[in-house]
Amino acid sequence: MNFQVSDGENYQKILRSEIEAEELSLSVKKVCKHLVERLNIPGFRKGKAPQSIVENFVGLETILNDAAEELIQLAYIEGIKELALEPIEKPEIDIIQLKLHEPLIFNATFTAKPQVKLGQYLGLPLSKQVAEVTEEEIDADIETQRRRLSRLTEMEEGVEAALGDVLIIDYEGFHQNMAFEGGQATNYELELGSKRFIPGFEEQLIGVKVGEEREINVVFPEEYNEQALAGQQAVFKVAIKNLKRRIWPELDNDLAQELSETAETMEDLRHETASRLLERNIESAEQLARKNILKQAADNIEVDIPPLLIKQQLDSIMHNISEHLLMQGIQMEPFLEYSKTTKEEFRKSYLSQAEDDVLHELMLDAVAKAEDIIVSEEEIEQELKKLADYYQQPPELIKDSFTKSNRMEMLIDDIKRSKAANLIFDQANID
């Protein structure tokens, strides 16, 4: 076979292939043989009609098209392999010549993965700074754990509300003396100081008592999602129905023993907390360092990215978000409506991420190729086991699923990229 490739429009490649006349003739003969075994042709027993009769009975053009279909598919696969092309979409086939006893000529038009010119990716400078754990962070972490052991207790009548108290309230909001939609609620639970409400609302409830009614004056933020109320003054009529106060456990050794399996004293608990927070900071520093070094390597490459590749990645991001929402029982359309955004605006907000994802993937693929990175069977099995553990499925079932859906090559590519990323990070010059 003879293959040639040329540039088409919009980042596309045109693969031209010429298949010898003898191959086409053999394929026609093969098609006729299959047809004669299935057709009832008058005057002939099934399977005994000569090829010329089959051609006249079925039509030579139909037989030629059937014969060309398999030849084109095989030639296309061989052509992209020989010319080292990586299509990112199905090809559009245009048959240029299809005649018996003549070469079969066709064009396959498709968008291919672009060629990448690597810049420096090994020995890149990298700063990895681990943030120190402060006493304030230790205090805040212990306070969070302590809160989980606290309990809400209903207060007696006459007790004034303070920061941290939980109020059960009914309220109704008015703008220009008119009640507005969404400004009403009954038996609403509000923790003072949680900053869940409009700025100034919670602060004006400090000091209220059960049974009291109070008018709260507020100004909606300029960026409020309801445009008609943004920046506008409003009055909320609030009725206090109940008051609960959070009772906290004492900061003593008993608390330390309840919060930890090994700590005996509060000092022990603080040491444990500091160690855990330091491990968190080390992990965060590691992740940030990896992100920075990969960005450097990606910024150093030269590549002209086809828009289709960005679109495909954006489609993938949207699909993943939709699947994540569905797992929480949320449909995309109601989510967009609640978020006060359109599908196009929401999609556009992830465009930069899609561009970065594609750039990094192209860089890592190029590094994997340049470094002759290979993936062993053991590494594939390890990755399948991780997926099996994540989805709580037997590894054999996961492997079978990847094999049947032709995703094994994608899994191998992901492992190669991971190894390429590790190589870049391990060879960095860390100051």
PDB file of N, CA and C in Angstrom, residues 239-316:
ATOM      1  N   ALA A 239     -39.413  36.621  64.499  1.00  0.00           N
ATOM      2  CA  ALA A 239     -40.016  36.152  65.750  1.00  0.00           C
ATOM      3  C   ALA A 239     -39.122  35.067  66.340  1.00  0.00           C
ATOM      4  N   ILE A 240     -38.725  35.240  67.616  1.00  0.00           N
ATOM      5  CA  ILE A 240     -37.820  34.304  68.283  1.00  0.00           C
ATOM      6  C   ILE A 240     -38.662  33.218  68.958  1.00  0.00           C
ATOM      7  N   LYS A 241     -38.507  31.973  68.522  1.00  0.00           N
ATOM      8  CA  LYS A 241     -39.343  30.886  69.039  1.00  0.00           C
ATOM      9  C   LYS A 241     -38.603  29.999  70.034  1.00  0.00           C
ATOM     10  N   ASN A 242     -37.285  29.926  69.903  1.00  0.00           N
ATOM     11  CA  ASN A 242     -36.528  29.075  70.816  1.00  0.00           C
ATOM     12  C   ASN A 242     -35.070  29.528  70.824  1.00  0.00           C
ATOM     13  N   LEU A 243     -34.393  29.224  71.910  1.00  0.00           N
ATOM     14  CA  LEU A 243     -32.986  29.586  72.063  1.00  0.00           C
ATOM     15  C   LEU A 243     -32.237  28.395  72.663  1.00  0.00           C
ATOM     16  N   LYS A 244     -31.170  27.972  71.955  1.00  0.00           N
ATOM     17  CA  LYS A 244     -30.355  26.864  72.444  1.00  0.00           C
ATOM     18  C   LYS A 244     -28.905  27.333  72.577  1.00  0.00           C
ATOM     19  N   ARG A 245     -28.248  26.848  73.603  1.00  0.00           N
ATOM     20  CA  ARG A 245     -26.858  27.231  73.847  1.00  0.00           C
ATOM     21  C   ARG A 245     -25.987  25.975  73.797  1.00  0.00           C
ATOM     22  N   ARG A 246     -24.845  26.133  73.179  1.00  0.00           N
ATOM     23  CA  ARG A 246     -23.936  25.004  73.048  1.00  0.00           C
ATOM     24  C   ARG A 246     -23.112  24.850  74.330  1.00  0.00           C
ATOM     25  N   ILE A 247     -23.207  23.661  74.922  1.00  0.00           N
ATOM     26  CA  ILE A 247     -22.443  23.362  76.129  1.00  0.00           C
ATOM     27  C   ILE A 247     -21.193  22.587  75.718  1.00  0.00           C
ATOM     28  N   TRP A 248     -20.057  23.171  76.019  1.00  0.00           N
ATOM     29  CA  TRP A 248     -18.790  22.593  75.574  1.00  0.00           C
ATOM     30  C   TRP A 248     -18.150  21.774  76.683  1.00  0.00           C
ATOM     31  N   PRO A 249     -17.470  20.663  76.300  1.00  0.00           N
ATOM     32  CA  PRO A 249     -16.709  19.919  77.317  1.00  0.00           C
ATOM     33  C   PRO A 249     -15.496  20.737  77.763  1.00  0.00           C
ATOM     34  N   GLU A 250     -15.064  20.523  78.988  1.00  0.00           N
ATOM     35  CA  GLU A 250     -13.921  21.259  79.527  1.00  0.00           C
ATOM     36  C   GLU A 250     -12.640  20.887  78.782  1.00  0.00           C
ATOM     37  N   LEU A 251     -11.730  21.862  78.665  1.00  0.00           N
ATOM     38  CA  LEU A 251     -10.422  21.611  78.067  1.00  0.00           C
ATOM     39  C   LEU A 251      -9.508  21.007  79.130  1.00  0.00           C
ATOM     40  N   ASP A 252      -9.687  19.722  79.359  1.00  0.00           N
ATOM     41  CA  ASP A 252      -8.892  19.075  80.391  1.00  0.00           C
ATOM     42  C   ASP A 252      -8.394  17.716  79.890  1.00  0.00           C
ATOM     43  N   ASN A 253      -7.737  16.977  80.746  1.00  0.00           N
ATOM     44  CA  ASN A 253      -7.159  15.691  80.359  1.00  0.00           C
ATOM     45  C   ASN A 253      -8.220  14.673  79.970  1.00  0.00           C
ATOM     46  N   ASP A 254      -9.414  14.781  80.573  1.00  0.00           N
ATOM     47  CA  ASP A 254     -10.499  13.874  80.208  1.00  0.00           C
ATOM     48  C   ASP A 254     -10.881  14.071  78.729  1.00  0.00           C
ATOM     49  N   LEU A 255     -10.908  15.327  78.308  1.00  0.00           N
ATOM     50  CA  LEU A 255     -11.208  15.617  76.907  1.00  0.00           C
ATOM     51  C   LEU A 255     -10.120  15.040  76.003  1.00  0.00           C
ATOM     52  N   ALA A 256      -8.857  15.198  76.400  1.00  0.00           N
ATOM     53  CA  ALA A 256      -7.742  14.688  75.600  1.00  0.00           C
ATOM     54  C   ALA A 256      -7.878  13.181  75.408  1.00  0.00           C
ATOM     55  N   GLN A 257      -8.236  12.466  76.480  1.00  0.00           N
ATOM     56  CA  GLN A 257      -8.375  11.015  76.397  1.00  0.00           C
ATOM     57  C   GLN A 257      -9.575  10.607  75.550  1.00  0.00           C
ATOM     58  N   GLU A 258     -10.606  11.448  75.539  1.00  0.00           N
ATOM     59  CA  GLU A 258     -11.781  11.133  74.732  1.00  0.00           C
ATOM     60  C   GLU A 258     -11.527  11.393  73.243  1.00  0.00           C
ATOM     61  N   LEU A 259     -10.673  12.372  72.955  1.00  0.00           N
ATOM     62  CA  LEU A 259     -10.387  12.721  71.570  1.00  0.00           C
ATOM     63  C   LEU A 259      -9.277  11.880  70.961  1.00  0.00           C
ATOM     64  N   SER A 260      -8.490  11.201  71.779  1.00  0.00           N
ATOM     65  CA  SER A 260      -7.345  10.451  71.269  1.00  0.00           C
ATOM     66  C   SER A 260      -7.260   9.081  71.937  1.00  0.00           C
ATOM     67  N   GLU A 261      -6.768   8.107  71.182  1.00  0.00           N
ATOM     68  CA  GLU A 261      -6.600   6.763  71.732  1.00  0.00           C
ATOM     69  C   GLU A 261      -5.314   6.636  72.537  1.00  0.00           C
ATOM     70  N   THR A 262      -4.392   7.575  72.328  1.00  0.00           N
ATOM     71  CA  THR A 262      -3.077   7.455  72.983  1.00  0.00           C
ATOM     72  C   THR A 262      -2.755   8.611  73.929  1.00  0.00           C
ATOM     73  N   ALA A 263      -3.366   9.772  73.734  1.00  0.00           N
ATOM     74  CA  ALA A 263      -3.040  10.935  74.568  1.00  0.00           C
ATOM     75  C   ALA A 263      -3.582  10.761  75.987  1.00  0.00           C
ATOM     76  N   GLU A 264      -2.761  11.124  76.961  1.00  0.00           N
ATOM     77  CA  GLU A 264      -3.182  11.073  78.362  1.00  0.00           C
ATOM     78  C   GLU A 264      -3.503  12.458  78.898  1.00  0.00           C
ATOM     79  N   THR A 265      -2.805  13.461  78.336  1.00  0.00           N
ATOM     80  CA  THR A 265      -2.974  14.828  78.817  1.00  0.00           C
ATOM     81  C   THR A 265      -3.254  15.761  77.644  1.00  0.00           C
ATOM     82  N   MET A 266      -3.650  16.975  77.973  1.00  0.00           N
ATOM     83  CA  MET A 266      -3.875  17.974  76.933  1.00  0.00           C
ATOM     84  C   MET A 266      -2.579  18.280  76.188  1.00  0.00           C
ATOM     85  N   GLU A 267      -1.464  18.208  76.922  1.00  0.00           N
ATOM     86  CA  GLU A 267      -0.171  18.445  76.269  1.00  0.00           C
ATOM     87  C   GLU A 267       0.106  17.361  75.238  1.00  0.00           C
ATOM     88  N   ASP A 268      -0.224  16.097  75.597  1.00  0.00           N
ATOM     89  CA  ASP A 268      -0.075  14.997  74.632  1.00  0.00           C
ATOM     90  C   ASP A 268      -0.943  15.247  73.408  1.00  0.00           C
ATOM     91  N   LEU A 269      -2.193  15.687  73.625  1.00  0.00           N
ATOM     92  CA  LEU A 269      -3.118  15.936  72.522  1.00  0.00           C
ATOM     93  C   LEU A 269      -2.609  17.036  71.601  1.00  0.00           C
ATOM     94  N   ARG A 270      -2.015  18.062  72.190  1.00  0.00           N
ATOM     95  CA  ARG A 270      -1.480  19.153  71.381  1.00  0.00           C
ATOM     96  C   ARG A 270      -0.310  18.661  70.521  1.00  0.00           C
ATOM     97  N   HIS A 271       0.556  17.804  71.090  1.00  0.00           N
ATOM     98  CA  HIS A 271       1.671  17.246  70.320  1.00  0.00           C
ATOM     99  C   HIS A 271       1.151  16.398  69.161  1.00  0.00           C
ATOM    100  N   GLU A 272       0.153  15.556  69.437  1.00  0.00           N
ATOM    101  CA  GLU A 272      -0.433  14.720  68.383  1.00  0.00           C
ATOM    102  C   GLU A 272      -1.058  15.578  67.284  1.00  0.00           C
ATOM    103  N   THR A 273      -1.778  16.596  67.703  1.00  0.00           N
ATOM    104  CA  THR A 273      -2.432  17.484  66.745  1.00  0.00           C
ATOM    105  C   THR A 273      -1.399  18.204  65.887  1.00  0.00           C
ATOM    106  N   ALA A 274      -0.329  18.668  66.525  1.00  0.00           N
ATOM    107  CA  ALA A 274       0.735  19.356  65.786  1.00  0.00           C
ATOM    108  C   ALA A 274       1.364  18.423  64.753  1.00  0.00           C
ATOM    109  N   SER A 275       1.606  17.167  65.128  1.00  0.00           N
ATOM    110  CA  SER A 275       2.207  16.198  64.201  1.00  0.00           C
ATOM    111  C   SER A 275       1.272  15.934  63.022  1.00  0.00           C
ATOM    112  N   ARG A 276      -0.012  15.789  63.305  1.00  0.00           N
ATOM    113  CA  ARG A 276      -0.981  15.526  62.233  1.00  0.00           C
ATOM    114  C   ARG A 276      -1.090  16.713  61.283  1.00  0.00           C
ATOM    115  N   LEU A 277      -1.107  17.912  61.840  1.00  0.00           N
ATOM    116  CA  LEU A 277      -1.200  19.106  60.994  1.00  0.00           C
ATOM    117  C   LEU A 277       0.079  19.291  60.178  1.00  0.00           C
ATOM    118  N   LEU A 278       1.228  18.921  60.757  1.00  0.00           N
ATOM    119  CA  LEU A 278       2.483  19.020  60.013  1.00  0.00           C
ATOM    120  C   LEU A 278       2.473  18.049  58.829  1.00  0.00           C
ATOM    121  N   GLU A 279       1.975  16.834  59.051  1.00  0.00           N
ATOM    122  CA  GLU A 279       1.868  15.867  57.959  1.00  0.00           C
ATOM    123  C   GLU A 279       0.971  16.414  56.849  1.00  0.00           C
ATOM    124  N   ARG A 280      -0.103  17.071  57.252  1.00  0.00           N
ATOM    125  CA  ARG A 280      -0.992  17.700  56.276  1.00  0.00           C
ATOM    126  C   ARG A 280      -0.264  18.771  55.482  1.00  0.00           C
ATOM    127  N   ASN A 281       0.523  19.601  56.158  1.00  0.00           N
ATOM    128  CA  ASN A 281       1.270  20.661  55.485  1.00  0.00           C
ATOM    129  C   ASN A 281       2.326  20.098  54.544  1.00  0.00           C
ATOM    130  N   ILE A 282       2.978  18.994  54.968  1.00  0.00           N
ATOM    131  CA  ILE A 282       3.976  18.350  54.107  1.00  0.00           C
ATOM    132  C   ILE A 282       3.312  17.826  52.841  1.00  0.00           C
ATOM    133  N   GLU A 283       2.149  17.201  53.001  1.00  0.00           N
ATOM    134  CA  GLU A 283       1.424  16.677  51.836  1.00  0.00           C
ATOM    135  C   GLU A 283       0.969  17.805  50.913  1.00  0.00           C
ATOM    136  N   SER A 284       0.488  18.903  51.502  1.00  0.00           N
ATOM    137  CA  SER A 284       0.069  20.054  50.699  1.00  0.00           C
ATOM    138  C   SER A 284       1.244  20.656  49.939  1.00  0.00           C
ATOM    139  N   ALA A 285       2.400  20.755  50.618  1.00  0.00           N
ATOM    140  CA  ALA A 285       3.601  21.300  49.976  1.00  0.00           C
ATOM    141  C   ALA A 285       4.049  20.399  48.829  1.00  0.00           C
ATOM    142  N   GLU A 286       3.935  19.086  49.038  1.00  0.00           N
ATOM    143  CA  GLU A 286       4.305  18.122  48.001  1.00  0.00           C
ATOM    144  C   GLU A 286       3.405  18.281  46.774  1.00  0.00           C
ATOM    145  N   GLN A 287       2.107  18.375  47.015  1.00  0.00           N
ATOM    146  CA  GLN A 287       1.154  18.523  45.913  1.00  0.00           C
ATOM    147  C   GLN A 287       1.386  19.822  45.148  1.00  0.00           C
ATOM    148  N   LEU A 288       1.622  20.908  45.885  1.00  0.00           N
ATOM    149  CA  LEU A 288       1.864  22.200  45.244  1.00  0.00           C
ATOM    150  C   LEU A 288       3.159  22.168  44.442  1.00  0.00           C
ATOM    151  N   ALA A 289       4.187  21.524  44.991  1.00  0.00           N
ATOM    152  CA  ALA A 289       5.470  21.430  44.299  1.00  0.00           C
ATOM    153  C   ALA A 289       5.318  20.646  42.992  1.00  0.00           C
ATOM    154  N   ARG A 290       4.596  19.523  43.048  1.00  0.00           N
ATOM    155  CA  ARG A 290       4.368  18.727  41.842  1.00  0.00           C
ATOM    156  C   ARG A 290       3.609  19.544  40.797  1.00  0.00           C
ATOM    157  N   LYS A 291       2.615  20.288  41.268  1.00  0.00           N
ATOM    158  CA  LYS A 291       1.838  21.113  40.351  1.00  0.00           C
ATOM    159  C   LYS A 291       2.720  22.168  39.686  1.00  0.00           C
ATOM    160  N   ASN A 292       3.580  22.790  40.467  1.00  0.00           N
ATOM    161  CA  ASN A 292       4.440  23.852  39.936  1.00  0.00           C
ATOM    162  C   ASN A 292       5.472  23.313  38.945  1.00  0.00           C
ATOM    163  N   ILE A 293       6.060  22.160  39.263  1.00  0.00           N
ATOM    164  CA  ILE A 293       7.102  21.619  38.385  1.00  0.00           C
ATOM    165  C   ILE A 293       6.512  21.153  37.061  1.00  0.00           C
ATOM    166  N   LEU A 294       5.309  20.576  37.110  1.00  0.00           N
ATOM    167  CA  LEU A 294       4.655  20.137  35.872  1.00  0.00           C
ATOM    168  C   LEU A 294       4.232  21.335  35.036  1.00  0.00           C
ATOM    169  N   LYS A 295       3.843  22.422  35.700  1.00  0.00           N
ATOM    170  CA  LYS A 295       3.493  23.641  34.956  1.00  0.00           C
ATOM    171  C   LYS A 295       4.720  24.195  34.249  1.00  0.00           C
ATOM    172  N   GLN A 296       5.875  24.158  34.918  1.00  0.00           N
ATOM    173  CA  GLN A 296       7.113  24.619  34.272  1.00  0.00           C
ATOM    174  C   GLN A 296       7.410  23.796  33.018  1.00  0.00           C
ATOM    175  N   ALA A 297       7.326  22.478  33.156  1.00  0.00           N
ATOM    176  CA  ALA A 297       7.616  21.596  32.020  1.00  0.00           C
ATOM    177  C   ALA A 297       6.621  21.818  30.889  1.00  0.00           C
ATOM    178  N   ALA A 298       5.347  22.026  31.243  1.00  0.00           N
ATOM    179  CA  ALA A 298       4.321  22.251  30.224  1.00  0.00           C
ATOM    180  C   ALA A 298       4.521  23.595  29.532  1.00  0.00           C
ATOM    181  N   ASP A 299       4.938  24.607  30.305  1.00  0.00           N
ATOM    182  CA  ASP A 299       5.177  25.932  29.720  1.00  0.00           C
ATOM    183  C   ASP A 299       6.375  25.928  28.772  1.00  0.00           C
ATOM    184  N   ASN A 300       7.244  24.939  28.912  1.00  0.00           N
ATOM    185  CA  ASN A 300       8.456  24.882  28.087  1.00  0.00           C
ATOM    186  C   ASN A 300       8.254  24.188  26.744  1.00  0.00           C
ATOM    187  N   ILE A 301       7.092  23.567  26.515  1.00  0.00           N
ATOM    188  CA  ILE A 301       6.900  22.858  25.253  1.00  0.00           C
ATOM    189  C   ILE A 301       6.395  23.806  24.171  1.00  0.00           C
ATOM    190  N   GLU A 302       6.570  23.386  22.929  1.00  0.00           N
ATOM    191  CA  GLU A 302       6.017  24.105  21.782  1.00  0.00           C
ATOM    192  C   GLU A 302       5.012  23.185  21.112  1.00  0.00           C
ATOM    193  N   VAL A 303       3.769  23.645  20.989  1.00  0.00           N
ATOM    194  CA  VAL A 303       2.721  22.818  20.406  1.00  0.00           C
ATOM    195  C   VAL A 303       1.577  23.710  19.935  1.00  0.00           C
ATOM    196  N   ASP A 304       0.975  23.320  18.835  1.00  0.00           N
ATOM    197  CA  ASP A 304      -0.200  24.010  18.313  1.00  0.00           C
ATOM    198  C   ASP A 304      -1.399  23.102  18.558  1.00  0.00           C
ATOM    199  N   ILE A 305      -2.205  23.434  19.561  1.00  0.00           N
ATOM    200  CA  ILE A 305      -3.273  22.537  20.012  1.00  0.00           C
ATOM    201  C   ILE A 305      -4.545  22.726  19.182  1.00  0.00           C
ATOM    202  N   PRO A 306      -5.069  21.654  18.587  1.00  0.00           N
ATOM    203  CA  PRO A 306      -6.332  21.753  17.843  1.00  0.00           C
ATOM    204  C   PRO A 306      -7.482  22.088  18.788  1.00  0.00           C
ATOM    205  N   PRO A 307      -8.376  22.989  18.402  1.00  0.00           N
ATOM    206  CA  PRO A 307      -9.541  23.322  19.246  1.00  0.00           C
ATOM    207  C   PRO A 307     -10.377  22.098  19.605  1.00  0.00           C
ATOM    208  N   LEU A 308     -10.416  21.100  18.713  1.00  0.00           N
ATOM    209  CA  LEU A 308     -11.200  19.900  18.991  1.00  0.00           C
ATOM    210  C   LEU A 308     -10.712  19.196  20.246  1.00  0.00           C
ATOM    211  N   LEU A 309      -9.402  19.220  20.481  1.00  0.00           N
ATOM    212  CA  LEU A 309      -8.839  18.553  21.655  1.00  0.00           C
ATOM    213  C   LEU A 309      -9.305  19.258  22.934  1.00  0.00           C
ATOM    214  N   ILE A 310      -9.365  20.590  22.888  1.00  0.00           N
ATOM    215  CA  ILE A 310      -9.868  21.362  24.033  1.00  0.00           C
ATOM    216  C   ILE A 310     -11.343  21.053  24.250  1.00  0.00           C
ATOM    217  N   LYS A 311     -12.096  21.001  23.160  1.00  0.00           N
ATOM    218  CA  LYS A 311     -13.543  20.718  23.254  1.00  0.00           C
ATOM    219  C   LYS A 311     -13.789  19.349  23.873  1.00  0.00           C
ATOM    220  N   GLN A 312     -13.022  18.357  23.458  1.00  0.00           N
ATOM    221  CA  GLN A 312     -13.191  17.012  23.997  1.00  0.00           C
ATOM    222  C   GLN A 312     -12.910  16.979  25.496  1.00  0.00           C
ATOM    223  N   GLN A 313     -11.866  17.694  25.932  1.00  0.00           N
ATOM    224  CA  GLN A 313     -11.540  17.727  27.356  1.00  0.00           C
ATOM    225  C   GLN A 313     -12.617  18.462  28.136  1.00  0.00           C
ATOM    226  N   LEU A 314     -13.150  19.538  27.541  1.00  0.00           N
ATOM    227  CA  LEU A 314     -14.224  20.289  28.184  1.00  0.00           C
ATOM    228  C   LEU A 314     -15.470  19.416  28.303  1.00  0.00           C
ATOM    229  N   ASP A 315     -15.755  18.635  27.267  1.00  0.00           N
ATOM    230  CA  ASP A 315     -16.885  17.695  27.317  1.00  0.00           C
ATOM    231  C   ASP A 315     -16.691  16.703  28.456  1.00  0.00           C
ATOM    232  N   SER A 316     -15.460  16.222  28.603  1.00  0.00           N
ATOM    233  CA  SER A 316     -15.154  15.255  29.657  1.00  0.00           C
ATOM    234  C   SER A 316     -15.345  15.865  31.040  1.00  0.00           C
TER     235      SER A 316
END
